[in-house]
Short mmCIF file of N, CA and C and ligand atoms in Angstrom, two decimals:
data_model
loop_
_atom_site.label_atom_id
_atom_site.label_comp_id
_atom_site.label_asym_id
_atom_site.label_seq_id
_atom_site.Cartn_x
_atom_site.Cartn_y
_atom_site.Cartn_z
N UNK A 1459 9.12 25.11 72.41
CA UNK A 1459 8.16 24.85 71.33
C UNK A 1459 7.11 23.82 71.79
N UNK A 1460 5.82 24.21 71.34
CA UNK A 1460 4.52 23.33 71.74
C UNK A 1460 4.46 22.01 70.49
N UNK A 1461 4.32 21.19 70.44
CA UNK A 1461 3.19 20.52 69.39
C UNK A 1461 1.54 19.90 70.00
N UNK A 1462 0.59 20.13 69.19
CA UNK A 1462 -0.41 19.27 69.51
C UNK A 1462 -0.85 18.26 68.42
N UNK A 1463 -1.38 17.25 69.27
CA UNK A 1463 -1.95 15.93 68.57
C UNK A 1463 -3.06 15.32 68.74
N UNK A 1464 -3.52 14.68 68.36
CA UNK A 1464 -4.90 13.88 68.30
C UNK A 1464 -5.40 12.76 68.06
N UNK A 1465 -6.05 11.94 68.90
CA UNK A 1465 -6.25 10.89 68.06
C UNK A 1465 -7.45 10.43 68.53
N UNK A 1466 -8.10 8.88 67.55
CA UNK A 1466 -9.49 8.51 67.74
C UNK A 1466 -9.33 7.06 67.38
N UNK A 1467 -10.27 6.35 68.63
CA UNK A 1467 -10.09 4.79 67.86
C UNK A 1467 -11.32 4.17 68.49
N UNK A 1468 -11.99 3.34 67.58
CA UNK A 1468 -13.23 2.89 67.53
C UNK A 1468 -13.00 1.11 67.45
N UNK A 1469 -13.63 0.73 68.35
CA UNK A 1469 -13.51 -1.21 68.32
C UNK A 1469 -14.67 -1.98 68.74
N UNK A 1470 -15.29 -2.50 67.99
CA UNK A 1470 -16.20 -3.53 68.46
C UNK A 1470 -16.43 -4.00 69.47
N UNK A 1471 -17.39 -4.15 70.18
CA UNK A 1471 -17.38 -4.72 71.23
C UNK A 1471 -18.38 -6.42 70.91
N UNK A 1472 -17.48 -7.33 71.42
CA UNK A 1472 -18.17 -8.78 71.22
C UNK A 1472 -18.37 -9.54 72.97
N UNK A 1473 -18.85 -10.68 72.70
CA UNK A 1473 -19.00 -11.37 73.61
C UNK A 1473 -17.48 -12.54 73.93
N UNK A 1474 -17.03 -12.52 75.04
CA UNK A 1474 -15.61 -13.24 75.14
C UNK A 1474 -14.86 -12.86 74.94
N UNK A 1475 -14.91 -11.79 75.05
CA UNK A 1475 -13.16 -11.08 75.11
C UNK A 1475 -13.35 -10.08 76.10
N UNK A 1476 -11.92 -9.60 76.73
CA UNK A 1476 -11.96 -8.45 77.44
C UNK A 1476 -11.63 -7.82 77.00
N UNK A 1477 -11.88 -6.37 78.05
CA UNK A 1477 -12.42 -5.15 77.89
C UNK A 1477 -11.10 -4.35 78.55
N UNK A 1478 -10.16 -3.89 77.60
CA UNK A 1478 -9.18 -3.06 78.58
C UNK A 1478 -9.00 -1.76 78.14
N UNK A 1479 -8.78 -0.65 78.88
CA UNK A 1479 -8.89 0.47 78.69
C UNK A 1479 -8.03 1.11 79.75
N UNK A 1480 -7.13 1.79 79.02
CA UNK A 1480 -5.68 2.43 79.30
C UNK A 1480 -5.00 1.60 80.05
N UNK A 1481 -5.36 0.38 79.90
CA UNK A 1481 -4.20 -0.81 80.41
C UNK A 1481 -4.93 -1.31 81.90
N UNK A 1482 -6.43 -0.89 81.54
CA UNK A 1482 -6.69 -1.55 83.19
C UNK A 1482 -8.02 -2.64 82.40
N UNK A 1483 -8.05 -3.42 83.36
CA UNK A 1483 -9.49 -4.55 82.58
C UNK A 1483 -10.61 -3.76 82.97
N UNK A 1484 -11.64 -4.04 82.67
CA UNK A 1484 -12.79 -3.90 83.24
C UNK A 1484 -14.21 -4.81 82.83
N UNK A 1485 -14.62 -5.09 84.29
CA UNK A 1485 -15.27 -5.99 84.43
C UNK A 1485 -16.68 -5.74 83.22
N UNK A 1486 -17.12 -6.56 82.44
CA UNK A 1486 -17.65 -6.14 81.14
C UNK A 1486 -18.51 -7.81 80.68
N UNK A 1487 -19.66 -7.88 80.37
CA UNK A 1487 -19.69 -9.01 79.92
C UNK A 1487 -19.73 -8.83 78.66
N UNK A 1488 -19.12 -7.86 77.74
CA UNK A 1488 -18.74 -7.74 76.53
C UNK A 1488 -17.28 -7.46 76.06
N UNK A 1489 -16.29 -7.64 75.41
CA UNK A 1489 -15.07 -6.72 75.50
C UNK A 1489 -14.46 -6.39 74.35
N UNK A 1490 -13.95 -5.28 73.69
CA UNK A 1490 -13.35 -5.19 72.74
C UNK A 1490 -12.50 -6.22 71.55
N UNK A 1491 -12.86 -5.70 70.38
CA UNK A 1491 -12.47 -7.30 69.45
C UNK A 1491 -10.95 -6.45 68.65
N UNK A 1492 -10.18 -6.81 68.01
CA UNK A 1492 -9.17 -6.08 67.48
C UNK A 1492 -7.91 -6.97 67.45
N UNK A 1493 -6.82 -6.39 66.92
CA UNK A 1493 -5.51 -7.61 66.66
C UNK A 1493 -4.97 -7.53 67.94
N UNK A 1494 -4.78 -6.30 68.38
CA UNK A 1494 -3.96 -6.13 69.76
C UNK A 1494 -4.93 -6.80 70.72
N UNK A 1495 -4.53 -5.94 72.05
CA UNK A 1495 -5.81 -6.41 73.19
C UNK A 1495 -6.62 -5.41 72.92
N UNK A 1496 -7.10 -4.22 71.60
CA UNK A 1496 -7.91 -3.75 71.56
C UNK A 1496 -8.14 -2.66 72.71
N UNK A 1497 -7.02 -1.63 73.01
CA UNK A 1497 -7.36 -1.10 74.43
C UNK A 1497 -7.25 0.28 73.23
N UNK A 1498 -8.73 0.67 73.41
CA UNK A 1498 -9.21 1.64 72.46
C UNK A 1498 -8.59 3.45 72.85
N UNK A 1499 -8.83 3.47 74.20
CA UNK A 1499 -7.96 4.47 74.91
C UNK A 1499 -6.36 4.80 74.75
N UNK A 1500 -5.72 3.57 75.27
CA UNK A 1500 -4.40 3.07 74.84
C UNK A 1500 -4.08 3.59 73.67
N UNK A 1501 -4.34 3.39 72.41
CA UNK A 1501 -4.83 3.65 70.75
C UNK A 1501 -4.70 5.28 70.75
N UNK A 1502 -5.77 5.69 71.16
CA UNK A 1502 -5.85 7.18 71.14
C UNK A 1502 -5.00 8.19 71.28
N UNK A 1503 -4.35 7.51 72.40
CA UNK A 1503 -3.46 8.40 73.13
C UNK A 1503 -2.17 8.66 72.28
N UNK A 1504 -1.94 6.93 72.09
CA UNK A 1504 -0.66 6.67 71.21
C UNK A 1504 -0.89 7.31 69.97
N UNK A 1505 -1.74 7.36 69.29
CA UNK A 1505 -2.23 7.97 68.15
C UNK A 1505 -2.12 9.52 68.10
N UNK A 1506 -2.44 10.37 69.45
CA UNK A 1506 -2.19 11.74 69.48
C UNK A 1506 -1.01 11.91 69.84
N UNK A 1507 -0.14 11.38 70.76
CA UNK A 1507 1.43 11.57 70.65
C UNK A 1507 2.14 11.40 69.07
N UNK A 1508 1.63 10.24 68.26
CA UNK A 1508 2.90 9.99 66.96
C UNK A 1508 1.99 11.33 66.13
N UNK A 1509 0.51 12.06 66.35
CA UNK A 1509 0.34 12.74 65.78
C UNK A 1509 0.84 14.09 65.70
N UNK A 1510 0.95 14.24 67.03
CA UNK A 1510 1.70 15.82 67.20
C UNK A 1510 3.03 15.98 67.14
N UNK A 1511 3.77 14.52 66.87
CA UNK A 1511 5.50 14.99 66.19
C UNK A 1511 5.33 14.62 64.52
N UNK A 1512 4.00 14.46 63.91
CA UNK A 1512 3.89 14.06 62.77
C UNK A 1512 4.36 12.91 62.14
N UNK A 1513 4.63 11.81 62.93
CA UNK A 1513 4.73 10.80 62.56
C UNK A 1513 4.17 9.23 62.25
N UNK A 1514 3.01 9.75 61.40
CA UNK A 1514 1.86 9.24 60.96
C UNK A 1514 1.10 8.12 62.42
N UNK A 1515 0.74 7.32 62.39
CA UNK A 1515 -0.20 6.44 63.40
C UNK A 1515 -0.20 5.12 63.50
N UNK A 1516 -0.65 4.91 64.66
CA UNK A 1516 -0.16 3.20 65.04
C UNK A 1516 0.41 2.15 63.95
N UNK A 1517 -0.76 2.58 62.86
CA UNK A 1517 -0.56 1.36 61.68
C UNK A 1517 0.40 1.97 60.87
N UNK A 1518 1.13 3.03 60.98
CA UNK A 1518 1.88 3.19 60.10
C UNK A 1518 3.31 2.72 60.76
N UNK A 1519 3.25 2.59 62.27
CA UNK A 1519 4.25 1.54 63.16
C UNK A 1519 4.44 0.14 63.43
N UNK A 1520 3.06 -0.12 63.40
CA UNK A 1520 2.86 -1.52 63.62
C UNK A 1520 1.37 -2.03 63.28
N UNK A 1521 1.70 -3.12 61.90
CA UNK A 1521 0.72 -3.52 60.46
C UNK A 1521 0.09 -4.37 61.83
N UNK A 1522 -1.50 -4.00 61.68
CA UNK A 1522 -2.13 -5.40 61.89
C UNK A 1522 -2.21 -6.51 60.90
N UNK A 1523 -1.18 -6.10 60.34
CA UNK A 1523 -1.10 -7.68 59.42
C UNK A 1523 0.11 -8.87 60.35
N UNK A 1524 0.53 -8.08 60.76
CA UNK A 1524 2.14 -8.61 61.45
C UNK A 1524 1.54 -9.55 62.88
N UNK A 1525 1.72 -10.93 62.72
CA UNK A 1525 1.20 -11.86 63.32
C UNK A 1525 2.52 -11.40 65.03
N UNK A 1526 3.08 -10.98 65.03
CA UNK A 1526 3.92 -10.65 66.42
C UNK A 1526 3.55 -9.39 67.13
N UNK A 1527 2.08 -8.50 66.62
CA UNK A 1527 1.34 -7.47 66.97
C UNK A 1527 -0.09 -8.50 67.53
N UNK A 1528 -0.50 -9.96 66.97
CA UNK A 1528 -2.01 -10.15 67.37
C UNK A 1528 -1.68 -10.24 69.32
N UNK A 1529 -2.98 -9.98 69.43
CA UNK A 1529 -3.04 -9.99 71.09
C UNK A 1529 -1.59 -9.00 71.99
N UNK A 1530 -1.15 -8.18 70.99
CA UNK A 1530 -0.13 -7.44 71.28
C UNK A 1530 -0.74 -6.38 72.66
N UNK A 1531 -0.36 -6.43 73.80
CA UNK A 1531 -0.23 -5.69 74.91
C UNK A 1531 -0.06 -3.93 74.26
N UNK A 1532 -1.03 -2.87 74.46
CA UNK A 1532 -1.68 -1.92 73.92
C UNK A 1532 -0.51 -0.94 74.50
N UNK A 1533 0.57 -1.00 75.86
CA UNK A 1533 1.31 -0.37 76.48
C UNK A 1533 2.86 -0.45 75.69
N UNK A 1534 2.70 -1.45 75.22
CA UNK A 1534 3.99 -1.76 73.73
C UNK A 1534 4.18 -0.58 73.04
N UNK A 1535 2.55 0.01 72.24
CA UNK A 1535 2.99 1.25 71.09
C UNK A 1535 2.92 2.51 72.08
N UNK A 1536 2.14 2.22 73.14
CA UNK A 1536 2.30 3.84 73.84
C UNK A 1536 3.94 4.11 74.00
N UNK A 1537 4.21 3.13 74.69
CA UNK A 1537 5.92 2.87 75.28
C UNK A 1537 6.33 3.42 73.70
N UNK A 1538 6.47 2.42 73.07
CA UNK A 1538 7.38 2.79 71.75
C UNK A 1538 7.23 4.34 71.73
N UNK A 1539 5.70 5.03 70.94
CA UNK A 1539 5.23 6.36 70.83
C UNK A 1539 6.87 7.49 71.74
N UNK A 1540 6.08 7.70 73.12
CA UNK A 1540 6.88 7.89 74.09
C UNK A 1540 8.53 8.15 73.43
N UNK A 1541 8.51 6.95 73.70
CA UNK A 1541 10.59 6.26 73.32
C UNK A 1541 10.56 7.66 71.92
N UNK A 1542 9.44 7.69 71.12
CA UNK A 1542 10.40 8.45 69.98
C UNK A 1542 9.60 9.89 70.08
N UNK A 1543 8.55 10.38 71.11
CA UNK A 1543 8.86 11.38 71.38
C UNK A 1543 10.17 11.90 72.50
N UNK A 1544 10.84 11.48 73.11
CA UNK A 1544 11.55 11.58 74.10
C UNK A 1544 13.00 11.69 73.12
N UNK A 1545 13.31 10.93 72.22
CA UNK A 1545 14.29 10.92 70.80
C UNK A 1545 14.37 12.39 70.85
N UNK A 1546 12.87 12.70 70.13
CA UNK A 1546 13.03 14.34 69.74
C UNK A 1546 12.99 15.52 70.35
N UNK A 1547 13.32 14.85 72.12
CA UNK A 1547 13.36 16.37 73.08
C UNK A 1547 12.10 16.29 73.64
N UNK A 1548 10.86 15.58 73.19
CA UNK A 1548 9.54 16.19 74.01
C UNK A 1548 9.78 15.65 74.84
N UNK A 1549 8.39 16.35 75.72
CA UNK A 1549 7.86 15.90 76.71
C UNK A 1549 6.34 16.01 76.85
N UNK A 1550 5.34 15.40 77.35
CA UNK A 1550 4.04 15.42 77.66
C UNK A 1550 3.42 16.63 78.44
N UNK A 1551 3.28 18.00 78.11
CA UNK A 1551 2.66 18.55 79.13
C UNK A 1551 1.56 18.25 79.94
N UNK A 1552 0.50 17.68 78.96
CA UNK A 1552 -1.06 17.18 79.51
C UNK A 1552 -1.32 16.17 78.06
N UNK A 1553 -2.20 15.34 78.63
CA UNK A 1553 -3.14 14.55 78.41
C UNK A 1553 -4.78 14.78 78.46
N UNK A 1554 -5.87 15.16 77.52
CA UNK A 1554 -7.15 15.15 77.63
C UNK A 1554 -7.88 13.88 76.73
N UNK A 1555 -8.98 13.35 77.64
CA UNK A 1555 -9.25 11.88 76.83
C UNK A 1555 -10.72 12.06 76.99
N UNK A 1556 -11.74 11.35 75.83
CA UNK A 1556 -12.73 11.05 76.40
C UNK A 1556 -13.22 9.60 75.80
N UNK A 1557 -13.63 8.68 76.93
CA UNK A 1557 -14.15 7.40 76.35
C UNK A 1557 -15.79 7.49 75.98
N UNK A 1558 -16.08 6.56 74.96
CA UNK A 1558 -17.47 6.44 74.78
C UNK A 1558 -17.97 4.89 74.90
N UNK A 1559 -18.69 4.40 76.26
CA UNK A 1559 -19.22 3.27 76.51
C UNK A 1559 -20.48 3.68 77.07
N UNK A 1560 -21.17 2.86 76.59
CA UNK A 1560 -22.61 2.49 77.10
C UNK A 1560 -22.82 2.37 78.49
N UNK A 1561 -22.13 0.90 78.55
CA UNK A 1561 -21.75 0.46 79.94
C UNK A 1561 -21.01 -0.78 80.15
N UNK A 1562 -20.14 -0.83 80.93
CA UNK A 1562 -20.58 -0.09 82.37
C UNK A 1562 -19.77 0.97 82.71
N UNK A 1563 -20.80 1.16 83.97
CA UNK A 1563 -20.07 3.00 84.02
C UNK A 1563 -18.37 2.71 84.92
N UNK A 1564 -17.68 3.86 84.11
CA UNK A 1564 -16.15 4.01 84.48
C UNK A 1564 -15.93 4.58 84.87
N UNK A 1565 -16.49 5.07 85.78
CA UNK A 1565 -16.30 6.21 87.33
C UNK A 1565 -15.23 5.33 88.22
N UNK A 1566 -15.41 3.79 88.59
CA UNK A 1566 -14.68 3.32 89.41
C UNK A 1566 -13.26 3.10 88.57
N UNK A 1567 -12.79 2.79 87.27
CA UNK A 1567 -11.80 2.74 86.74
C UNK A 1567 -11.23 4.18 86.26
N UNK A 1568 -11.43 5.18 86.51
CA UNK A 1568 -10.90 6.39 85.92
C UNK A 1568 -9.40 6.71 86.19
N UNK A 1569 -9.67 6.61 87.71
CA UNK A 1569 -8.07 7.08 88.26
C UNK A 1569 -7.06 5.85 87.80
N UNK A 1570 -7.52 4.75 87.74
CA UNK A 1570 -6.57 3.19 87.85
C UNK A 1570 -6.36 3.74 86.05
N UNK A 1571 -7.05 4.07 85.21
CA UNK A 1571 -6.21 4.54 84.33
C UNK A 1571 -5.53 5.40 83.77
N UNK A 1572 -5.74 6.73 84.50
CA UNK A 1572 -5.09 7.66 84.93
C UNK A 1572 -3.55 7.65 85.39
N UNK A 1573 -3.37 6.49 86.49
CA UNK A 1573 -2.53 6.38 86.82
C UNK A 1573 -1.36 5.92 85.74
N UNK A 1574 -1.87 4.35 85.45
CA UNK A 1574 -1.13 3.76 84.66
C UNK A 1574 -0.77 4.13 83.12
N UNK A 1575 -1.58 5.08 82.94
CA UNK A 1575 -0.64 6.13 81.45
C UNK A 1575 0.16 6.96 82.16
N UNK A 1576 0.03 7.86 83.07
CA UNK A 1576 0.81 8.62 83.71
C UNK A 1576 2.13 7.93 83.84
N UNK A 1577 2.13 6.83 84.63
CA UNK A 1577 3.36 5.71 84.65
C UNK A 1577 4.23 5.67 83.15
N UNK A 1578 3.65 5.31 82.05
CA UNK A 1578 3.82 5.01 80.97
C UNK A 1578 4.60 6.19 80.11
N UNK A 1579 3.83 7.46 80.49
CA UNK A 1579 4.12 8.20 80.36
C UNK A 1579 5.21 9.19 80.65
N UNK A 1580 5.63 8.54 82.23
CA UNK A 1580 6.59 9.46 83.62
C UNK A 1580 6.19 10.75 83.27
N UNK A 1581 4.93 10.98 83.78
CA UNK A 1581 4.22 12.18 84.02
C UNK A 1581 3.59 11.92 85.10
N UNK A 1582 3.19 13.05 86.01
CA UNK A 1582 1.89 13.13 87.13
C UNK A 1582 0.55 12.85 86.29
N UNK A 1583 0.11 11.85 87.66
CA UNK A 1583 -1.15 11.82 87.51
C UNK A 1583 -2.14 13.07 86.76
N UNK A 1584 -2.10 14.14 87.31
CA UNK A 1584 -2.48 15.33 87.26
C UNK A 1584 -2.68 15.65 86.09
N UNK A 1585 -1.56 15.40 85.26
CA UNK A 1585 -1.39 16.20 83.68
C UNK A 1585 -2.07 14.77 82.63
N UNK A 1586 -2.62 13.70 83.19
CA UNK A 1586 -3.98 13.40 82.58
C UNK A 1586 -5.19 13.21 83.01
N UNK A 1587 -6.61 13.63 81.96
CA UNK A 1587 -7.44 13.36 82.30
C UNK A 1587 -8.39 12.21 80.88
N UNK A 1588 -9.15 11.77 81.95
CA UNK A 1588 -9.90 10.18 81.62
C UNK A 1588 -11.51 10.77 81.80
N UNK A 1589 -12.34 10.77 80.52
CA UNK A 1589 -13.60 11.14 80.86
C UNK A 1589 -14.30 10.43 80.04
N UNK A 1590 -15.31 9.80 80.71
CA UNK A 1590 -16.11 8.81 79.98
C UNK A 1590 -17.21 9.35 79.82
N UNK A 1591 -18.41 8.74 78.79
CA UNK A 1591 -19.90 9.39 78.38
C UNK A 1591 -20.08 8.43 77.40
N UNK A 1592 -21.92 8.09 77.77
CA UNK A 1592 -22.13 6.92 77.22
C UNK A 1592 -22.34 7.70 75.80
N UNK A 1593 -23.54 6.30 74.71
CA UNK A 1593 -23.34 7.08 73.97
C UNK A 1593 -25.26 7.41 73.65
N UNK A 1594 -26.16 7.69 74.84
CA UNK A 1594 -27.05 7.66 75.05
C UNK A 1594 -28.18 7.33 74.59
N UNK A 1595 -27.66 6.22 74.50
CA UNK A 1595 -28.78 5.02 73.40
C UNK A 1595 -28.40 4.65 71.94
N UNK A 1596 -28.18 5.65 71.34
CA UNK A 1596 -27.93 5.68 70.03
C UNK A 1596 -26.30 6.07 69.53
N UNK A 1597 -26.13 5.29 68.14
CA UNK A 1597 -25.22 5.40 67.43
C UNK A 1597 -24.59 3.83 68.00
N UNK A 1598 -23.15 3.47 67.26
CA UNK A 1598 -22.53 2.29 67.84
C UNK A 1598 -22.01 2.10 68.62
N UNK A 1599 -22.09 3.35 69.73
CA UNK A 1599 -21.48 3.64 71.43
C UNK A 1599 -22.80 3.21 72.28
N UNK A 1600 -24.13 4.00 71.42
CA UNK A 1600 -25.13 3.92 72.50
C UNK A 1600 -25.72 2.34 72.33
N UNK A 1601 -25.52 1.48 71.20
CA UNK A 1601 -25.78 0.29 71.02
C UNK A 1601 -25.64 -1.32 71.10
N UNK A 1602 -23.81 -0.20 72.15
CA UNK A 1602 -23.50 -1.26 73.04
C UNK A 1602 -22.73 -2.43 71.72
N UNK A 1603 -22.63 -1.89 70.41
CA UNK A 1603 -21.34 -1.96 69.79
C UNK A 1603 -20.26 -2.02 69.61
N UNK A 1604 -19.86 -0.78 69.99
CA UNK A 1604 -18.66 -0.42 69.74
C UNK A 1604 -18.29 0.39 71.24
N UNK A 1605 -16.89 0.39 71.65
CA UNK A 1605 -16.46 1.64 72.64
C UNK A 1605 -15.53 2.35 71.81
N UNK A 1606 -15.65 3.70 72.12
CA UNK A 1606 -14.77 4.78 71.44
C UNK A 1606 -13.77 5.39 72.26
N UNK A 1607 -12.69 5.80 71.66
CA UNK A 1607 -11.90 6.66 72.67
C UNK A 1607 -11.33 8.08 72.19
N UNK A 1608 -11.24 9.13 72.31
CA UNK A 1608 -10.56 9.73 71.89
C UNK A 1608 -9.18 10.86 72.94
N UNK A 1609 -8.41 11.55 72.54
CA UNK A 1609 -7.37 12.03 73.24
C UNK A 1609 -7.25 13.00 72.21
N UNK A 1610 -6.49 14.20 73.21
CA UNK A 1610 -5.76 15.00 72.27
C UNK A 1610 -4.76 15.21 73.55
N UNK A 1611 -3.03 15.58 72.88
CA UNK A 1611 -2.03 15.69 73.79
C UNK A 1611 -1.34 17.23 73.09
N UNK A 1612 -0.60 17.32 74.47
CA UNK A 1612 0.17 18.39 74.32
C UNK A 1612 1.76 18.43 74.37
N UNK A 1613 2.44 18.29 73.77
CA UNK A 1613 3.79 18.35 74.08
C UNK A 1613 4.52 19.10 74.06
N UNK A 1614 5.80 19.46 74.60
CA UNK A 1614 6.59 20.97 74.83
C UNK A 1614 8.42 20.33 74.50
N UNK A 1615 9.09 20.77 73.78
CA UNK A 1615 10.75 20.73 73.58
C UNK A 1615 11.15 21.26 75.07
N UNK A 1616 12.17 20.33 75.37
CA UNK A 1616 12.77 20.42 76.73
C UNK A 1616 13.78 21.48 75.83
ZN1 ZN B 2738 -7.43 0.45 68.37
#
Protein backbone atom coordinates (compact mmCIF):
# COMPACT_ATOMS: atom_id res chain seq x y z
CA UNK A 1 0.00 0.00 0.00
CA UNK A 2 1.12 3.64 -1.12
CA UNK A 3 0.24 6.80 0.98
CA UNK A 4 0.99 10.35 -0.21
CA UNK A 5 1.62 13.57 1.69
CA UNK A 6 2.33 17.10 1.59
CA UNK A 7 3.44 19.80 3.10
CA UNK A 8 4.26 23.75 3.10
CA UNK A 9 5.99 26.12 5.47
CA UNK A 10 6.59 29.74 5.17
CA UNK A 11 9.07 31.86 7.79
CA UNK A 12 10.27 35.20 7.90
CA UNK A 13 13.31 36.04 7.17
CA UNK A 14 15.07 38.77 9.72
CA UNK A 15 18.36 40.13 10.36
CA UNK A 16 20.47 37.92 13.19
CA UNK A 17 19.44 34.82 13.02
CA UNK A 18 20.37 31.87 10.98
CA UNK A 19 19.37 30.43 8.11
CA UNK A 20 19.02 26.53 8.21
CA UNK A 21 17.59 24.45 5.72
CA UNK A 22 17.21 20.66 5.92
CA UNK A 23 19.56 20.82 8.80
CA UNK A 24 22.46 22.48 6.97
CA UNK A 25 23.27 26.47 7.78
CA UNK A 26 23.67 28.64 5.16
CA UNK A 27 25.71 31.42 4.87
CA UNK A 28 22.87 34.32 4.72
CA UNK A 29 23.06 37.78 6.08
CA UNK A 30 19.43 37.26 6.83
CA UNK A 31 17.97 34.03 8.54
CA UNK A 32 14.76 32.58 9.34
CA UNK A 33 12.69 33.84 12.52
CA UNK A 34 10.30 31.05 14.20
CA UNK A 35 10.12 29.08 17.73
CA UNK A 36 12.24 26.23 16.49
CA UNK A 37 15.50 26.96 14.47
CA UNK A 38 12.94 27.74 11.82
CA UNK A 39 14.38 25.15 9.21
CA UNK A 40 11.47 25.78 6.77
CA UNK A 41 12.42 22.65 4.56
CA UNK A 42 12.87 20.49 7.69
CA UNK A 43 8.95 21.64 8.39
CA UNK A 44 7.80 20.55 5.05
CA UNK A 45 9.01 17.44 4.86
CA UNK A 46 7.95 16.57 8.41
CA UNK A 47 4.67 18.00 7.57
CA UNK A 48 4.25 15.67 4.35
CA UNK A 49 5.28 12.50 6.18
CA UNK A 50 2.60 13.10 9.45
CA UNK A 51 0.41 14.09 6.32
CA UNK A 52 0.34 11.02 4.35
CA UNK A 53 -0.32 8.62 7.51
CA UNK A 54 -2.97 11.33 8.41
CA UNK A 55 -1.77 12.38 11.39
CA UNK A 56 -2.47 15.94 11.42
CA UNK A 57 1.00 18.42 11.49
CA UNK A 58 3.87 19.60 13.36
CA UNK A 59 1.64 21.78 15.62
CA UNK A 60 -0.63 19.27 16.21
CA UNK A 61 2.78 17.38 17.78
CA UNK A 62 4.54 19.95 19.09
CA UNK A 63 2.60 23.57 20.40
CA UNK A 64 4.78 26.47 19.66
CA UNK A 65 3.51 27.48 22.78
CA UNK A 66 5.65 24.77 24.67
CA UNK A 67 8.77 26.70 25.90
CA UNK A 68 10.98 23.03 25.53
CA UNK A 69 10.16 23.35 21.49
CA UNK A 70 11.77 27.34 21.40
CA UNK A 71 15.08 27.10 19.43
CA UNK A 72 14.08 23.37 19.16
CA UNK A 73 16.61 21.57 16.58
CA UNK A 74 14.13 21.09 13.28
CA UNK A 75 15.69 17.16 13.00
CA UNK A 76 13.74 16.44 16.52
CA UNK A 77 10.09 16.41 14.59
CA UNK A 78 11.47 14.90 11.35
CA UNK A 79 13.09 12.07 13.67
CA UNK A 80 9.91 11.87 15.77
CA UNK A 81 7.59 12.03 12.19
CA UNK A 82 9.82 9.02 10.91
CA UNK A 83 9.73 7.05 14.52
CA UNK A 84 5.79 6.98 13.92
CA UNK A 85 5.83 6.34 10.38
CA UNK A 86 8.13 3.32 10.88
CA UNK A 87 5.36 2.32 14.06
CA UNK A 88 2.96 1.87 11.16
CA UNK A 89 5.09 -0.34 8.72
CA UNK A 90 6.11 2.61 6.32
CA UNK A 91 8.72 3.40 4.65
CA UNK A 92 9.87 6.50 2.47
CA UNK A 93 9.90 5.62 -1.14
CA UNK A 94 10.92 9.26 -2.41
CA UNK A 95 11.11 12.60 -1.30
CA UNK A 96 10.26 15.77 -3.80
CA UNK A 97 11.00 19.38 -2.32
CA UNK A 98 11.06 22.75 -3.58
CA UNK A 99 12.62 25.80 -1.68
CA UNK A 100 11.71 29.41 -2.37
CA UNK A 101 14.68 32.01 -1.61
CA UNK A 102 15.64 35.01 -3.19
CA UNK A 103 19.06 34.59 -2.15
CA UNK A 104 21.44 33.26 -1.89
CA UNK A 105 21.60 30.82 -4.44
CA UNK A 106 21.46 26.98 -3.07
CA UNK A 107 23.09 25.21 -5.75
CA UNK A 108 26.18 24.81 -3.37
CA UNK A 109 23.94 23.48 -0.37
CA UNK A 110 21.61 21.10 -2.28
CA UNK A 111 23.35 17.81 -1.94
CA UNK A 112 24.62 18.70 1.95
CA UNK A 113 20.85 18.65 2.35
CA UNK A 114 20.02 15.97 0.48
CA UNK A 115 22.20 14.04 2.28
CA UNK A 116 21.35 14.83 5.76
CA UNK A 117 17.42 14.07 5.37
CA UNK A 118 18.36 11.01 3.60
CA UNK A 119 20.38 10.17 6.92
CA UNK A 120 17.36 11.14 8.95
CA UNK A 121 15.43 9.43 6.96
CA UNK A 122 17.75 5.89 6.36
CA UNK A 123 17.01 6.31 2.83
CA UNK A 124 19.46 6.89 -0.27
CA UNK A 125 20.45 9.93 -1.19
CA UNK A 126 18.75 9.28 -4.48
CA UNK A 127 15.12 8.91 -3.28
CA UNK A 128 15.40 12.75 -2.34
CA UNK A 129 15.26 15.66 -4.22
CA UNK A 130 16.07 19.49 -3.05
CA UNK A 131 15.06 22.21 -5.65
CA UNK A 132 15.34 25.69 -5.09
CA UNK A 133 13.75 28.91 -7.18
CA UNK A 134 13.82 32.31 -6.25
CA UNK A 135 10.85 34.09 -5.97
CA UNK A 136 11.68 36.52 -8.92
CA UNK A 137 11.37 39.73 -7.40
CA UNK A 138 8.02 39.60 -6.26
CA UNK A 139 5.72 38.24 -3.61
CA UNK A 140 7.36 37.54 0.13
CA UNK A 141 10.00 35.02 -1.48
CA UNK A 142 10.94 37.56 -4.17
CA UNK A 143 11.18 40.35 -1.35
CA UNK A 144 13.61 38.76 0.44
CA UNK A 145 10.93 38.23 3.31
CA UNK A 146 10.15 35.27 3.74
CA UNK A 147 11.82 31.64 2.50
CA UNK A 148 9.34 28.97 1.55
CA UNK A 149 9.56 25.33 1.41
CA UNK A 150 7.50 22.87 0.17
CA UNK A 151 7.65 18.73 -0.14
CA UNK A 152 5.46 16.15 -1.08
CA UNK A 153 6.42 12.35 0.06
CA UNK A 154 5.69 9.02 -0.85
CA UNK A 155 5.39 6.16 1.37
CA UNK A 156 4.86 2.34 0.79
CA UNK A 157 3.74 -0.60 3.79
CA UNK A 158 6.66 -2.93 4.14
ZN1 LIG B 1 8.24 26.04 10.06
Amino acid sequence: MFRIGFGNDIHRLVEGKPLILGGIKIESDSGADGHSDADALTHAVTDAILGALALGDIGTHFSDGEERWKNAESFVFLRYAAGLMKEKSFTVVNVDSTIGLENPKLRPYIDAMRESLAVALEIAESCISVKAKTGEGVGAVGERRAVRAEAIVLLRRN
